[in-house]
Tab-separated table of C-alpha atoms and ligand atoms in Angstrom:
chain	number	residue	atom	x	y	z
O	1	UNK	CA	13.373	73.790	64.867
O	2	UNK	CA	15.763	72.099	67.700
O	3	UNK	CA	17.276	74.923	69.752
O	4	UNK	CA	19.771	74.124	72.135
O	5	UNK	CA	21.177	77.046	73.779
O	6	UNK	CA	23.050	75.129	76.657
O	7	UNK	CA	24.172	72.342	77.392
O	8	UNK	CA	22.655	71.037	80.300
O	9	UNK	CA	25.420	68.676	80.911
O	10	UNK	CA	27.705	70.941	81.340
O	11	UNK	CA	25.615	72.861	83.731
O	12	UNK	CA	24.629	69.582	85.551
O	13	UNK	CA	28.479	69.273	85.952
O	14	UNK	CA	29.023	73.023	87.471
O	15	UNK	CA	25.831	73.139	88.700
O	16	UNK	CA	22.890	76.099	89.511
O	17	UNK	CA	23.532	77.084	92.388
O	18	UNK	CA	25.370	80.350	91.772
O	19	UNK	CA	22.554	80.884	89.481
O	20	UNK	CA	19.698	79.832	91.899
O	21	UNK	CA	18.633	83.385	93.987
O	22	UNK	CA	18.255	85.107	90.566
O	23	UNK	CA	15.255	83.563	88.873
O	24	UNK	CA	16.410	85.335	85.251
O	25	UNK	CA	17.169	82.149	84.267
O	26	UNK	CA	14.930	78.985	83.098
O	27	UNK	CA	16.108	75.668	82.377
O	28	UNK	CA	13.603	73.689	79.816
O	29	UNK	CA	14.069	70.286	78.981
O	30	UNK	CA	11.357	69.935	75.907
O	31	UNK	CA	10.798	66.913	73.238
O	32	UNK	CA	12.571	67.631	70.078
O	33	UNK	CA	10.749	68.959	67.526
O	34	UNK	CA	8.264	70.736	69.580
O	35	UNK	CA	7.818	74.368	69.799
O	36	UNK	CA	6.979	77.187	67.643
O	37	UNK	CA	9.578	78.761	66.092
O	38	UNK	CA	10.299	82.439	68.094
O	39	UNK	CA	8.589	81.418	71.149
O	40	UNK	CA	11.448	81.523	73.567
O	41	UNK	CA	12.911	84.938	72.441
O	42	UNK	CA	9.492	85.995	72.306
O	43	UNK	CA	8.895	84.921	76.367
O	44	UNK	CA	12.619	86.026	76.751
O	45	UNK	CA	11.451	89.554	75.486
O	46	UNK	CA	8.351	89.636	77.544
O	47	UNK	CA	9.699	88.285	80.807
O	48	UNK	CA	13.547	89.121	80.791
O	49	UNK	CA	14.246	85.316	81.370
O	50	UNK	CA	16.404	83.597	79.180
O	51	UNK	CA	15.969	80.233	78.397
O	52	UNK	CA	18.097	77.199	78.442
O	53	UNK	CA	16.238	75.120	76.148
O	54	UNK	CA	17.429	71.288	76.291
O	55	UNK	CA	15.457	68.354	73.921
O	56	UNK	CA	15.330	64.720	74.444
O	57	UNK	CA	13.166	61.845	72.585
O	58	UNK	CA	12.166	59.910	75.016
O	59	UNK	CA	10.345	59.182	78.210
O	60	UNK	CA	12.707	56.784	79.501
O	61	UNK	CA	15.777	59.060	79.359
O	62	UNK	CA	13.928	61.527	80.979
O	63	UNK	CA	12.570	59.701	83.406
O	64	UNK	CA	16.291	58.548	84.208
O	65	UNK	CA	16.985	62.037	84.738
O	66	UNK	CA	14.335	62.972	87.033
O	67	UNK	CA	14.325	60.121	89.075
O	68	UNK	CA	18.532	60.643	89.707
O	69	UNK	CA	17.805	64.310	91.386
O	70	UNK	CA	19.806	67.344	90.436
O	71	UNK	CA	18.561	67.539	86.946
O	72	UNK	CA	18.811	71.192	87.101
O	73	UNK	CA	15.766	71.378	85.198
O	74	UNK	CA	13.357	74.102	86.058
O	75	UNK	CA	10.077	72.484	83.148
O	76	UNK	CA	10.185	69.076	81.510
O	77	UNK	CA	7.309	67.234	79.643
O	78	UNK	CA	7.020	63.349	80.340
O	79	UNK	CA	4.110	61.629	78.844
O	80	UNK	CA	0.764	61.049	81.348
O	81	UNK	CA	2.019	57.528	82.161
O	82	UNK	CA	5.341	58.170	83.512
O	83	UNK	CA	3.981	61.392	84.711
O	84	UNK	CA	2.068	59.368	87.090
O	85	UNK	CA	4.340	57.415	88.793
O	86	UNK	CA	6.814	59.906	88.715
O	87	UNK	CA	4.340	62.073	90.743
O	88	UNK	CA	4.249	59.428	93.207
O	89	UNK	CA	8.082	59.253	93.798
O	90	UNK	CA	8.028	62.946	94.924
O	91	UNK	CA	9.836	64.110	91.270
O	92	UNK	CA	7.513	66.973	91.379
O	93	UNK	CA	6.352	70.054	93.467
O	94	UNK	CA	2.815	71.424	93.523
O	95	UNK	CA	1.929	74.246	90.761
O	96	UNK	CA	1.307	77.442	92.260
O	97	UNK	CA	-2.144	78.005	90.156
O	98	UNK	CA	-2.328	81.194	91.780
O	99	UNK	CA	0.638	82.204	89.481
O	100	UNK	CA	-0.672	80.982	86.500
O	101	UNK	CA	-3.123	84.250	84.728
O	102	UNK	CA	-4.247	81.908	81.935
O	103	UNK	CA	-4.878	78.775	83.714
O	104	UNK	CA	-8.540	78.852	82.848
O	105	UNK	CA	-7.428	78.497	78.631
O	106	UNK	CA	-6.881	74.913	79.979
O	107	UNK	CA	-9.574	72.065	78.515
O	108	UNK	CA	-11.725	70.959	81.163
O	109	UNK	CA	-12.173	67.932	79.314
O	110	UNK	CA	-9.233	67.165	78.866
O	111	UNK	CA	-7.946	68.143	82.412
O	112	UNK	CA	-10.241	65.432	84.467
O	113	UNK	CA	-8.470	63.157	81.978
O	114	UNK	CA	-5.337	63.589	83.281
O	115	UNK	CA	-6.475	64.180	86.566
O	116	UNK	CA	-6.776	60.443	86.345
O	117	UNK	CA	-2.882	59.935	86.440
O	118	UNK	CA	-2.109	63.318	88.978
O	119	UNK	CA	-5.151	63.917	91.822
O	120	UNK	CA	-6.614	67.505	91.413
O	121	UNK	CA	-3.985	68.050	88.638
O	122	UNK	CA	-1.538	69.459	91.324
O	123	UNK	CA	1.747	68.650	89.366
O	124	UNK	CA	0.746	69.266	85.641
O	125	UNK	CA	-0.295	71.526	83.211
O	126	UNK	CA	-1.069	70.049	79.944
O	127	UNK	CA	1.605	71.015	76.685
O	128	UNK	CA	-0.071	69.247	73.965
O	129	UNK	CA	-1.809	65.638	73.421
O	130	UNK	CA	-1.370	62.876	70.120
O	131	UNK	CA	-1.427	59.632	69.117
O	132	UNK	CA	0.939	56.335	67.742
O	133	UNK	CA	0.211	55.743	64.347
O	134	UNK	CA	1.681	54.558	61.188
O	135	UNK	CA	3.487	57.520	58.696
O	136	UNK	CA	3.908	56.330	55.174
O	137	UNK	CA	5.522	57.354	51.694
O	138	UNK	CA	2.576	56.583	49.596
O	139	UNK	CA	4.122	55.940	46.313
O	140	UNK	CA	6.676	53.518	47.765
O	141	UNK	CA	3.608	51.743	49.576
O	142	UNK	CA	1.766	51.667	46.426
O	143	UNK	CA	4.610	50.455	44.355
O	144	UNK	CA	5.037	47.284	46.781
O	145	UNK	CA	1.572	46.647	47.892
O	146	UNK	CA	-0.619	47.842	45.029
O	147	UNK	CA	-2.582	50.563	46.860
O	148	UNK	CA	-1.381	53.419	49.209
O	149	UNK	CA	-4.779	52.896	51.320
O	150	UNK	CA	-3.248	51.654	54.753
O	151	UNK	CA	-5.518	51.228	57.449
O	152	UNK	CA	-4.312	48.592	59.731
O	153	UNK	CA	-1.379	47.643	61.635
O	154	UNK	CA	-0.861	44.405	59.367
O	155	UNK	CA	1.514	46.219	57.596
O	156	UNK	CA	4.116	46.146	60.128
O	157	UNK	CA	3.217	43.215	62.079
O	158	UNK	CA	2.157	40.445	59.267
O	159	UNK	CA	5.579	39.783	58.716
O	160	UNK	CA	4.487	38.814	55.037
O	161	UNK	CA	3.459	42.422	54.715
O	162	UNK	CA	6.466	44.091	56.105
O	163	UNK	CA	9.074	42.038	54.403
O	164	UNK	CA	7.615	43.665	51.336
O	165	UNK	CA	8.652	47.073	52.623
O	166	UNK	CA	11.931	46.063	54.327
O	167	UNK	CA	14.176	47.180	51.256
O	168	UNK	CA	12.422	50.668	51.184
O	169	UNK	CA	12.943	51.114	55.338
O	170	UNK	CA	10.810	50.685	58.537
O	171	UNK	CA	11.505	52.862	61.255
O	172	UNK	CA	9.960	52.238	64.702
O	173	UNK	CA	10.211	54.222	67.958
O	174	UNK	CA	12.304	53.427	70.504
O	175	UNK	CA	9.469	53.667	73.460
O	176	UNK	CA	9.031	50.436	74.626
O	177	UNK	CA	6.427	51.062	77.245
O	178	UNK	CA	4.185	52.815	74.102
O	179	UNK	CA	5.552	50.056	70.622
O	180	UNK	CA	4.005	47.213	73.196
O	181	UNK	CA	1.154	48.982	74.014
O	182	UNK	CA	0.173	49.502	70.926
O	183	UNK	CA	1.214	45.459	69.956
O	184	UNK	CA	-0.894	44.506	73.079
O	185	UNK	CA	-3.954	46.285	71.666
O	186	UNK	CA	-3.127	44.805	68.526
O	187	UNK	CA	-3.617	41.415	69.442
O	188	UNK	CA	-6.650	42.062	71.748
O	189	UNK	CA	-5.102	42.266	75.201
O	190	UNK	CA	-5.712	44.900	77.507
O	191	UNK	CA	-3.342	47.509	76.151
O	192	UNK	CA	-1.957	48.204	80.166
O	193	UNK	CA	-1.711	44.792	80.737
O	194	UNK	CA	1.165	43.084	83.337
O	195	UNK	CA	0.681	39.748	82.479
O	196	UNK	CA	4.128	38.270	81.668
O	197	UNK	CA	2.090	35.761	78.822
O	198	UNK	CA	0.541	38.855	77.483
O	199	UNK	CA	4.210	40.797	77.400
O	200	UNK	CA	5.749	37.197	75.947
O	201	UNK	CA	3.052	36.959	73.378
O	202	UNK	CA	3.808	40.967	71.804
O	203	UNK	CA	7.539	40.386	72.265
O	204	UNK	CA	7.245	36.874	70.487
O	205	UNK	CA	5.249	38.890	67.577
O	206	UNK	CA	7.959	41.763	67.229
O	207	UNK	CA	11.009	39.165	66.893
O	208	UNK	CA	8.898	37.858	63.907
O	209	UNK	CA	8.895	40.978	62.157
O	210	UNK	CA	12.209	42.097	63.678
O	211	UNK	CA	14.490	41.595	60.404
O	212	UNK	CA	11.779	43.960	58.696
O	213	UNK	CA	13.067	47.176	60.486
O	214	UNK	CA	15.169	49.336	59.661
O	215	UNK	CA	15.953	50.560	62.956
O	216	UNK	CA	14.299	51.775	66.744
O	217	UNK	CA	14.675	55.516	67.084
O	218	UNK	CA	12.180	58.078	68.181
O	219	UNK	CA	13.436	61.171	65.918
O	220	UNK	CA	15.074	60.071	63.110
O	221	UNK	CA	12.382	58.971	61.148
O	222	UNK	CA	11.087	63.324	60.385
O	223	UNK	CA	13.531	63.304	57.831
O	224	UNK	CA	14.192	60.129	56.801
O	225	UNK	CA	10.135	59.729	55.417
O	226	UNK	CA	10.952	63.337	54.281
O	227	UNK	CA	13.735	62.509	52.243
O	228	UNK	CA	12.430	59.249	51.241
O	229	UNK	CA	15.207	56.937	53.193
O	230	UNK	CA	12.334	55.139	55.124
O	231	UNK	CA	8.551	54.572	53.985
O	232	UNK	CA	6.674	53.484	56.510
O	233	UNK	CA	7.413	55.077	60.255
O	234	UNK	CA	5.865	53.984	64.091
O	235	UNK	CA	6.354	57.455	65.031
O	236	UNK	CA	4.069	60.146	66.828
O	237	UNK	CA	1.572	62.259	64.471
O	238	UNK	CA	2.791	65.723	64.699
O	239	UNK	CA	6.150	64.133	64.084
O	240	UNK	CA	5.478	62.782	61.125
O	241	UNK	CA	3.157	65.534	60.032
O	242	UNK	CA	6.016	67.182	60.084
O	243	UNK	CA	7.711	65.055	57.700
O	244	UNK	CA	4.655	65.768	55.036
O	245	UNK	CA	5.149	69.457	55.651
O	246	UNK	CA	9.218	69.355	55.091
O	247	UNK	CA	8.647	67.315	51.890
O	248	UNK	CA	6.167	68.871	50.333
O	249	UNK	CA	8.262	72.206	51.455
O	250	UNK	CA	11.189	70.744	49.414
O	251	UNK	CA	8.986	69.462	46.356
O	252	UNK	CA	10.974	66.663	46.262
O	253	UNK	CA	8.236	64.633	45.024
O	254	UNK	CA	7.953	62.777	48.298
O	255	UNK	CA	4.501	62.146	49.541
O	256	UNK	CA	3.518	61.238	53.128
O	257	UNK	CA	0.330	60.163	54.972
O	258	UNK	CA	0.028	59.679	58.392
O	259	UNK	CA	-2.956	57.136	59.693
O	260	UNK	CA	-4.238	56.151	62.950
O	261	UNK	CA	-4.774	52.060	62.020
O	262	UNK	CA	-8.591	50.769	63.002
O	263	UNK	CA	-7.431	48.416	65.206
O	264	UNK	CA	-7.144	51.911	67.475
O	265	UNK	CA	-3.753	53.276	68.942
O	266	UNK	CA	-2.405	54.742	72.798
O	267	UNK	CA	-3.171	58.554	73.402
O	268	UNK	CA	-0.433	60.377	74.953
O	269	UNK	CA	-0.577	63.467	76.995
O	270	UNK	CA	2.607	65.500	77.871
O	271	UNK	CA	2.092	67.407	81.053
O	272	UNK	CA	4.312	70.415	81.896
O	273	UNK	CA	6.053	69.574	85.685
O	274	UNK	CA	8.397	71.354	88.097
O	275	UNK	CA	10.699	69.016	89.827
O	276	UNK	CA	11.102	69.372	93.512
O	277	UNK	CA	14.593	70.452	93.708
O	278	UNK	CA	14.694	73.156	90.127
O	279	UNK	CA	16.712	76.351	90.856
O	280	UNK	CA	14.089	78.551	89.581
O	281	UNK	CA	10.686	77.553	90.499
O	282	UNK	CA	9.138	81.538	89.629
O	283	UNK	CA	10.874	81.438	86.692
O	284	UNK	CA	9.070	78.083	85.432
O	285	UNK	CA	5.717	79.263	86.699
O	286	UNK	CA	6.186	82.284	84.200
O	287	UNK	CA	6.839	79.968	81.604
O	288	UNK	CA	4.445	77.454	82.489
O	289	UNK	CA	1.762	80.814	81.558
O	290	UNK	CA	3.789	81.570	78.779
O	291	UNK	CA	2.453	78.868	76.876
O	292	UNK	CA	-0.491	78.576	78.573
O	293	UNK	CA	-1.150	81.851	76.143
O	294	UNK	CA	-3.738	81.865	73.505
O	295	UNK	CA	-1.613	83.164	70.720
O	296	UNK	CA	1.887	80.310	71.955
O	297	UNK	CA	-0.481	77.454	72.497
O	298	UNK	CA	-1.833	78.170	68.920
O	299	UNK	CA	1.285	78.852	67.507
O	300	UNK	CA	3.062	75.937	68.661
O	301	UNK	CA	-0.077	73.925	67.402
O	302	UNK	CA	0.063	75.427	64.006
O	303	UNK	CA	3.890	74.689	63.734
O	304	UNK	CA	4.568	70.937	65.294
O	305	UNK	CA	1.207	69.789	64.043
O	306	UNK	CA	0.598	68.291	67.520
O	307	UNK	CA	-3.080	69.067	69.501
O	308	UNK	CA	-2.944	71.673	72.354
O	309	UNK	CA	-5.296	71.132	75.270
O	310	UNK	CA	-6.110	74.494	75.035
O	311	UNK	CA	-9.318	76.008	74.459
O	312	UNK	CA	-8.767	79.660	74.230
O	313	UNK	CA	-6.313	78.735	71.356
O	314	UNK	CA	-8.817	77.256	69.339
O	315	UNK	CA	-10.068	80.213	67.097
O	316	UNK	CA	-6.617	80.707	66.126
O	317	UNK	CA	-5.615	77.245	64.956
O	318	UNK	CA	-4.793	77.033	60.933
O	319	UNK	CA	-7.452	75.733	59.401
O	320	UNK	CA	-4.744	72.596	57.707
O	321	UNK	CA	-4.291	71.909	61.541
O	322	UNK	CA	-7.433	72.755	62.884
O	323	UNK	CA	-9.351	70.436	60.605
O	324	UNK	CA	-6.480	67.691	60.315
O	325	UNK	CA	-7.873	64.347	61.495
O	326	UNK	CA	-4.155	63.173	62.241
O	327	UNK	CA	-3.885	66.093	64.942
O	328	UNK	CA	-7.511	66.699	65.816
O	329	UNK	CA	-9.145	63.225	65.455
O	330	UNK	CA	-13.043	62.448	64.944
O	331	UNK	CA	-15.649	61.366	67.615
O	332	UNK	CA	-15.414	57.973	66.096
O	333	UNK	CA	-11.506	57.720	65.803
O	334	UNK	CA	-11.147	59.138	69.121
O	335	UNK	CA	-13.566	56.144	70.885
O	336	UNK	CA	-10.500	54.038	68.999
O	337	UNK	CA	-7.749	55.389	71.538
O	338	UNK	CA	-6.447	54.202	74.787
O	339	UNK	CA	-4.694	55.661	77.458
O	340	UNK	CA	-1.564	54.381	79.370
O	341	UNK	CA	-1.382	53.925	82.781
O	342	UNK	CA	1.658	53.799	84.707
O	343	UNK	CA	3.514	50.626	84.654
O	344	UNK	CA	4.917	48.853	87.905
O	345	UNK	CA	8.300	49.568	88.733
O	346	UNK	CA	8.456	45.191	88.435
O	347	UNK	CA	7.105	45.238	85.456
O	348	UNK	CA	9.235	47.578	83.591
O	349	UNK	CA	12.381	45.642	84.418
O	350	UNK	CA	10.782	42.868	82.208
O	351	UNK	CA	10.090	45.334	79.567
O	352	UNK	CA	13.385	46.365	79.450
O	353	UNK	CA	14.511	43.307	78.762
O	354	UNK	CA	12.248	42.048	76.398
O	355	UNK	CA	12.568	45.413	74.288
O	356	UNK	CA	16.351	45.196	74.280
O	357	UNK	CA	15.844	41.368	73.456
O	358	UNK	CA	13.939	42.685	70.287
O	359	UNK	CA	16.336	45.021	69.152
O	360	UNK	CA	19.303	43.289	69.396
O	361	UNK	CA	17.276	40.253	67.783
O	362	UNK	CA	17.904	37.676	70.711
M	401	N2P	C1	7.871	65.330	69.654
M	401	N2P	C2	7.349	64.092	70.205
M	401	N2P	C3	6.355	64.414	71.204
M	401	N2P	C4	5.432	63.374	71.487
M	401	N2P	N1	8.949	65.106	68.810
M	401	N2P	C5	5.815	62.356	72.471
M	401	N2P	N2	4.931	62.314	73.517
């Protein structure tokens, strides 16, 4: 699935610039785990651009990346939040729409959404949408807890719950801005909220189920609830859809479920962008289109298990993903979600801190 054809490091050493007049070049910088299998030969063989496909697993790093300059990076995919505020330090240029044939396969809904965290959508194009939720190997659940019906996020943060699990693994991501989201919702504060109280409270609740976990990482956990070395995963849906899919693939009698808990969960969008400075602006619009396609949107759907904000893609959807409530929620789940708004630059130092004060268990 992970395809890295360059390093990017290497070219952020050397640079573009010898490479920058010929736009037969693109430089993607993607989430792990998060494309169709054959769709960059496939855009390769339509457009005769190659593609120097980079992954990452998290906002932050990105966001690191972008705000530095020089990336080199031609089409990256931060999250709506960081999208936003990344918009307003100038990361991004404006999206020639003109360019873009298959624009109009883009949800309307969807797209006033987001228009929310970038004015008239001028920086963004959507890539695909999901949620936080809890991924779970049933029969290890139901060993320690007498039923494999989970439905709330007790069972990572009553610490009577998850000490049950801690000898069969918890893995949570390691997203800060999104893990205290979701702990702020939890404990019925405004998800978004600033309020240092509100940020001690969550961080206060984490340290108390701290020696629970396994570890913080925001990949890992595909195959480790695949193979059975964690049962319960914080991870995103497609993600650990995945995981089902690569177990039951392997028959290794590993079973996994993937919930949204009641007490509601953040909904993410990732949002195509083209820095300010990338060497091949053309060359990302093209690919920007690419996957803007009926048949790519719906194929990357079908294969990461994630939702695509694309309407013209619908009829095509499997009918496992189409009808999948973990990728395609309900009306009623859906009133359950919140959405992230960018956080102060202030703010985030103190997240920072607090998150690194919860993994290192200070
Ligand atoms: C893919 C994770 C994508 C979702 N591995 C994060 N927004």
């Amino acid at each position: 699935m992970k395809r890295t054809a360059l390093s990017l490091c290497v070219a952020g050493v050397f640079g573009w610039s010898s490479l920058a007049a010929a736009e037969d070049v693109v430089n993607v910088y993607n989430w792990s785990d998060y494309i169709s299998e054959g769709a960059l030969e496939q855009f390769t063989a339509e457009t005769g651009i190659k593609v120097n496909y980079d992954v990452y697993d998290s906002n932050e790093a990105l966001e690191a990346k972008l705000m530095a300059g020089g990336s080199g990076y031609d089409v990256v995919m931060p999250s709506n939040s960081f999208f936003e505020r990344q918009v307003k330090a100038g990361v991004f240029q404006k999206i020639d729409k003109s360019k873009l044939a298959n624009i109009g396969n883009v949800d309307a809904t969807l797209a006033s959404q987001i228009a929310l965290h970038d004015a008239g959508n001028q920086h963004n194009v959507p890539y695909a949408w999901g949620t936080i939720g809890i991924g779970y190997n049933t029969k290890m659940i139901e060993e320690r807890l007498g039923t494999a019906d989970v439905d709330s996020w007790d069972l990572l943060f009553k610490p009577e719950i998850a000490a049950k699990l801690k000898d069969c693994g918890i893995a949570v991501l390691d997203s800060p801005a999104e893990v205290m989201s979701v702990v702020n919702n939890y404990l019925g504060q405004d998800p978004n909220s600033e309020d240092t109280k509100v940020l001690e409270a969550s961080a206060e609740l984490l340290k108390g189920t701290r020696d629970n976990i396994k570890y913080f990482h925001s990949s890992q956990y595909i195959g480790d609830l695949a193979n059975g070395d964690v049962c319960v995963a914080v991870g995103y849906n497609g993600d650990i859809l995945q995981s089902q899919a690569r177990a039951e693939e392997a028959d290794n009698g590993v079973d996994i479920r993937y919930v949204i808990p009641n007490e509601g969960t953040l909904v993410w969008f990732d949002l195509m962008g083209i820095p300010a400075d990338a060497p091949h602006p053309e060359a990302a619009h093209k690919f920007i289109d690419f996957i803007l396609k009926p048949e790519i949107a719906a194929a990357i759907s079908n294969y990461v298990w994630y939702a695509v904000p694309n309407t013209a893609a619908e009829p095509l959807l499997d009918p496992e993903v189409a009808e999948n409530k973990g990728v395609y929620p309900t009306q009623e789940v859906k009133e359950k979600l919140y959405v992230q708004v960018a956080h102060t630059a202030r703010f985030d130092r103190s997240l920072t801190r607090a998150w690194t004060n919860i993994k290192t268990g200070r």
